[in-house]
One Martini backbone bead per residue (centre of mass of N, CA, C, O) as a GRO file, in nm:
protein
  186
    1MET     BB    1   0.492  -1.059   1.513
    2THR     BB    2   0.595  -0.880   1.213
    3ARG     BB    3   0.543  -0.722   0.948
    4ASN     BB    4   0.728  -0.715   0.639
    5TRP     BB    5   0.867  -0.555   0.376
    6PHE     BB    6   0.933  -0.664   0.030
    7THR     BB    7   1.166  -0.651  -0.217
    8CYS     BB    8   1.128  -0.771  -0.546
    9VAL     BB    9   1.310  -0.952  -0.793
   10VAL     BB   10   1.201  -1.046  -1.162
   11LYS     BB   11   1.246  -1.255  -1.405
   12TYR     BB   12   1.153  -1.297  -1.727
   13VAL     BB   13   0.876  -1.341  -1.983
   14ARG     BB   14   0.729  -1.112  -2.241
   15HIS     BB   15   0.431  -1.102  -2.423
   16GLY     BB   16   0.352  -0.930  -2.694
   17ALA     BB   17   0.110  -0.841  -2.899
   18ASP     BB   18   0.307  -0.950  -3.158
   19GLY     BB   19   0.446  -1.225  -3.001
   20SER     BB   20   0.658  -1.132  -2.875
   21GLU     BB   21   0.994  -1.159  -2.687
   22GLU     BB   22   1.060  -1.049  -2.357
   23LYS     BB   23   1.296  -0.924  -2.125
   24THR     BB   24   1.203  -0.880  -1.774
   25THR     BB   25   1.224  -0.671  -1.496
   26ASP     BB   26   1.067  -0.680  -1.152
   27GLN     BB   27   0.939  -0.482  -0.903
   28LEU     BB   28   0.827  -0.597  -0.591
   29LEU     BB   29   0.573  -0.569  -0.328
   30LEU     BB   30   0.561  -0.705   0.001
   31ASP     BB   31   0.416  -0.886   0.276
   32ALA     BB   32   0.580  -1.064   0.551
   33TYR     BB   33   0.759  -1.242   0.806
   34THR     BB   34   0.951  -1.388   0.590
   35TYR     BB   35   1.147  -1.498   0.339
   36THR     BB   36   0.987  -1.764   0.277
   37GLU     BB   37   0.695  -1.612   0.251
   38ALA     BB   38   0.788  -1.442   0.019
   39GLU     BB   39   0.873  -1.641  -0.175
   40ALA     BB   40   0.602  -1.763  -0.201
   41ARG     BB   41   0.443  -1.574  -0.292
   42LEU     BB   42   0.571  -1.473  -0.548
   43VAL     BB   43   0.544  -1.731  -0.687
   44GLY     BB   44   0.227  -1.690  -0.691
   45ILE     BB   45   0.211  -1.450  -0.869
   46VAL     BB   46   0.431  -1.504  -1.100
   47THR     BB   47   0.224  -1.752  -1.186
   48ASP     BB   48   0.009  -1.583  -1.280
   49VAL     BB   49   0.153  -1.363  -1.489
   50CYS     BB   50   0.341  -1.622  -1.581
   51SER     BB   51   0.385  -1.904  -1.808
   52GLY     BB   52   0.686  -1.921  -1.760
   53PRO     BB   53   0.979  -1.861  -1.683
   54PHE     BB   54   1.169  -1.781  -1.387
   55GLU     BB   55   1.349  -1.532  -1.166
   56VAL     BB   56   1.477  -1.489  -0.872
   57GLN     BB   57   1.691  -1.234  -0.775
   58SER     BB   58   1.572  -1.102  -0.519
   59ILE     BB   59   1.519  -1.033  -0.160
   60THR     BB   60   1.413  -0.752   0.059
   61LYS     BB   61   1.411  -0.573   0.322
   62SER     BB   62   1.211  -0.312   0.421
   63ASN     BB   63   1.150   0.032   0.578
   64PHE     BB   64   0.820   0.078   0.579
   65ALA     BB   65   0.593   0.254   0.746
   66GLU     BB   66   0.432   0.308   0.477
   67VAL     BB   67   0.164   0.204   0.251
   68VAL     BB   68   0.013   0.389  -0.046
   69ARG     BB   69  -0.275   0.342  -0.221
   70TRP     BB   70  -0.394   0.558  -0.416
   71ASP     BB   71  -0.619   0.644  -0.665
   72THR     BB   72  -0.396   0.781  -0.754
   73GLY     BB   73  -0.136   0.684  -0.922
   74ASP     BB   74   0.136   0.469  -1.093
   75LYS     BB   75   0.348   0.555  -0.913
   76TRP     BB   76   0.660   0.504  -0.683
   77PHE     BB   77   0.736   0.670  -0.377
   78ARG     BB   78   1.027   0.753  -0.190
   79ILE     BB   79   0.976   0.879   0.149
   80LYS     BB   80   1.145   1.109   0.351
   81VAL     BB   81   1.053   1.144   0.712
   82ALA     BB   82   1.103   1.404   0.940
   83LEU     BB   83   1.068   1.366   1.274
   84THR     BB   84   0.949   1.586   1.554
   85SER     BB   85   1.045   1.590   1.878
   86PHE     BB   86   1.008   1.621   2.229
   87ASP     BB   87   1.221   1.602   2.484
   88GLU     BB   88   1.173   1.628   2.839
   89ARG     BB   89   1.456   1.525   2.968
   90SER     BB   90   1.653   1.726   2.793
   91GLY     BB   91   1.525   1.968   2.595
   92LYS     BB   92   1.499   1.836   2.316
   93GLU     BB   93   1.511   1.785   2.007
   94LYS     BB   94   1.380   1.518   1.798
   95GLU     BB   95   1.481   1.296   1.523
   96SER     BB   96   1.300   1.100   1.276
   97ASN     BB   97   1.315   0.828   1.045
   98GLN     BB   98   1.061   0.791   0.786
   99TYR     BB   99   0.936   0.555   0.550
  100PHE     BB  100   0.746   0.590   0.248
  101LEU     BB  101   0.488   0.448   0.021
  102PHE     BB  102   0.372   0.625  -0.270
  103SER     BB  103   0.132   0.686  -0.472
  104ALA     BB  104   0.186   0.885  -0.802
  105ASP     BB  105   0.253   1.075  -1.063
  106ASP     BB  106   0.475   1.255  -0.910
  107VAL     BB  107   0.641   1.449  -0.678
  108LYS     BB  108   0.431   1.663  -0.608
  109ASP     BB  109   0.224   1.455  -0.541
  110ALA     BB  110   0.386   1.321  -0.314
  111TYR     BB  111   0.408   1.587  -0.158
  112ASP     BB  112   0.104   1.645  -0.104
  113LYS     BB  113   0.031   1.350   0.005
  114THR     BB  114   0.185   1.357   0.233
  115LYS     BB  115   0.074   1.598   0.387
  116GLU     BB  116  -0.202   1.498   0.419
  117PHE     BB  117  -0.131   1.263   0.576
  118LEU     BB  118   0.028   1.430   0.828
  119LYS     BB  119  -0.177   1.671   0.935
  120GLY     BB  120  -0.330   1.503   1.166
  121SER     BB  121  -0.076   1.431   1.371
  122GLY     BB  122   0.084   1.672   1.551
  123ILE     BB  123   0.345   1.655   1.391
  124GLY     BB  124   0.657   1.723   1.324
  125PHE     BB  125   0.785   1.777   1.005
  126LEU     BB  126   0.994   1.659   0.698
  127ILE     BB  127   1.093   1.668   0.340
  128PRO     BB  128   1.393   1.558   0.218
  129ALA     BB  129   1.291   1.287   0.023
  130ILE     BB  130   1.219   1.210  -0.316
  131ASN     BB  131   1.156   0.893  -0.476
  132TYR     BB  132   1.183   0.698  -0.733
  133THR     BB  133   1.059   0.399  -0.829
  134LYS     BB  134   1.050   0.043  -0.978
  135ILE     BB  135   0.778  -0.038  -0.863
  136SER     BB  136   0.515  -0.217  -1.021
  137GLU     BB  137   0.399  -0.374  -0.737
  138VAL     BB  138   0.182  -0.409  -0.484
  139TYR     BB  139   0.126  -0.676  -0.208
  140PRO     BB  140  -0.098  -0.734   0.028
  141GLN     BB  141  -0.197  -0.929   0.252
  142GLY     BB  142  -0.437  -1.082   0.070
  143GLU     BB  143  -0.410  -0.920  -0.261
  144GLU     BB  144  -0.354  -1.113  -0.501
  145GLY     BB  145  -0.417  -0.935  -0.788
  146SER     BB  146  -0.483  -0.683  -0.616
  147THR     BB  147  -0.537  -0.286  -0.623
  148ASN     BB  148  -0.753  -0.174  -0.380
  149MET     BB  149  -0.586  -0.040  -0.221
  150THR     BB  150  -0.612   0.258   0.012
  151ALA     BB  151  -0.565   0.530   0.216
  152ALA     BB  152  -0.828   0.449   0.403
  153ASP     BB  153  -0.706   0.138   0.479
  154GLY     BB  154  -0.411   0.104   0.502
  155TYR     BB  155  -0.236  -0.069   0.678
  156GLY     BB  156  -0.324  -0.399   0.733
  157ALA     BB  157  -0.595  -0.358   0.586
  158VAL     BB  158  -0.905  -0.423   0.505
  159PRO     BB  159  -1.070  -0.350   0.250
  160ALA     BB  160  -1.413  -0.239   0.263
  161ASP     BB  161  -1.496  -0.460  -0.015
  162HIS     BB  162  -1.454  -0.687   0.128
  163PRO     BB  163  -1.594  -1.015   0.230
  164SER     BB  164  -1.529  -1.015   0.543
  165ILE     BB  165  -1.689  -0.732   0.543
  166ALA     BB  166  -1.936  -0.596   0.710
  167GLN     BB  167  -2.200  -0.463   0.587
  168PRO     BB  168  -2.423  -0.199   0.601
  169ALA     BB  169  -2.746  -0.179   0.631
  170ALA     BB  170  -2.972  -0.041   0.467
  171GLU     BB  171  -3.191   0.196   0.520
  172GLU     BB  172  -3.520   0.214   0.540
  173ALA     BB  173  -3.790   0.372   0.429
  174VAL     BB  174  -4.035   0.553   0.610
  175PRO     BB  175  -4.336   0.606   0.547
  176ALA     BB  176  -4.574   0.810   0.552
  177GLY     BB  177  -4.737   0.764   0.854
  178VAL     BB  178  -4.496   0.573   0.996
  179ASP     BB  179  -4.387   0.472   1.277
  180PRO     BB  180  -4.047   0.356   1.321
  181GLU     BB  181  -4.060   0.176   1.574
  182THR     BB  182  -4.352   0.009   1.543
  183GLY     BB  183  -4.520   0.042   1.243
  184GLU     BB  184  -4.743   0.225   1.265
  185VAL     BB  185  -5.030   0.374   1.179
  186ASN     BB  186  -5.155   0.708   1.206
   0.00000   0.00000   0.00000
């Protein structure tokens, strides 16, 4: 069974800095196996964020092949990428579309990041469309409340600073005149 990305729309009351209340609607993206799991995760996330009542307006399955939070960029862009490959049996080029979601500052930044992301893939590609989305936050599995997923981590990866990842031991400097293998003084 594979994980899917779900776009969730939730309406709740937000308290302003001056104490005023305003109704707001947010779009969140999270990954889950099923709609039921997506709803359960969404309720947990929204309960942590807002203290009052809220309403889940919709949960829809999204077709993102990759979701990448870059170190820079606070807006989310949906990028349509047309991948081209050569079909040896028919002797023709085939084109297939995939959709990515990248964090970026603007459309040009999203375009540049897409080219950088795909440059080493060895597959021909075109970028026919980049659209700004109203997604306010992305929650990969196990990252509720965390926003430290980066491009290097990739989809489905645990961030390198996650406590479950063993960190390499720092190599100790060997003093001058000491054999590094035996530890004996020369």
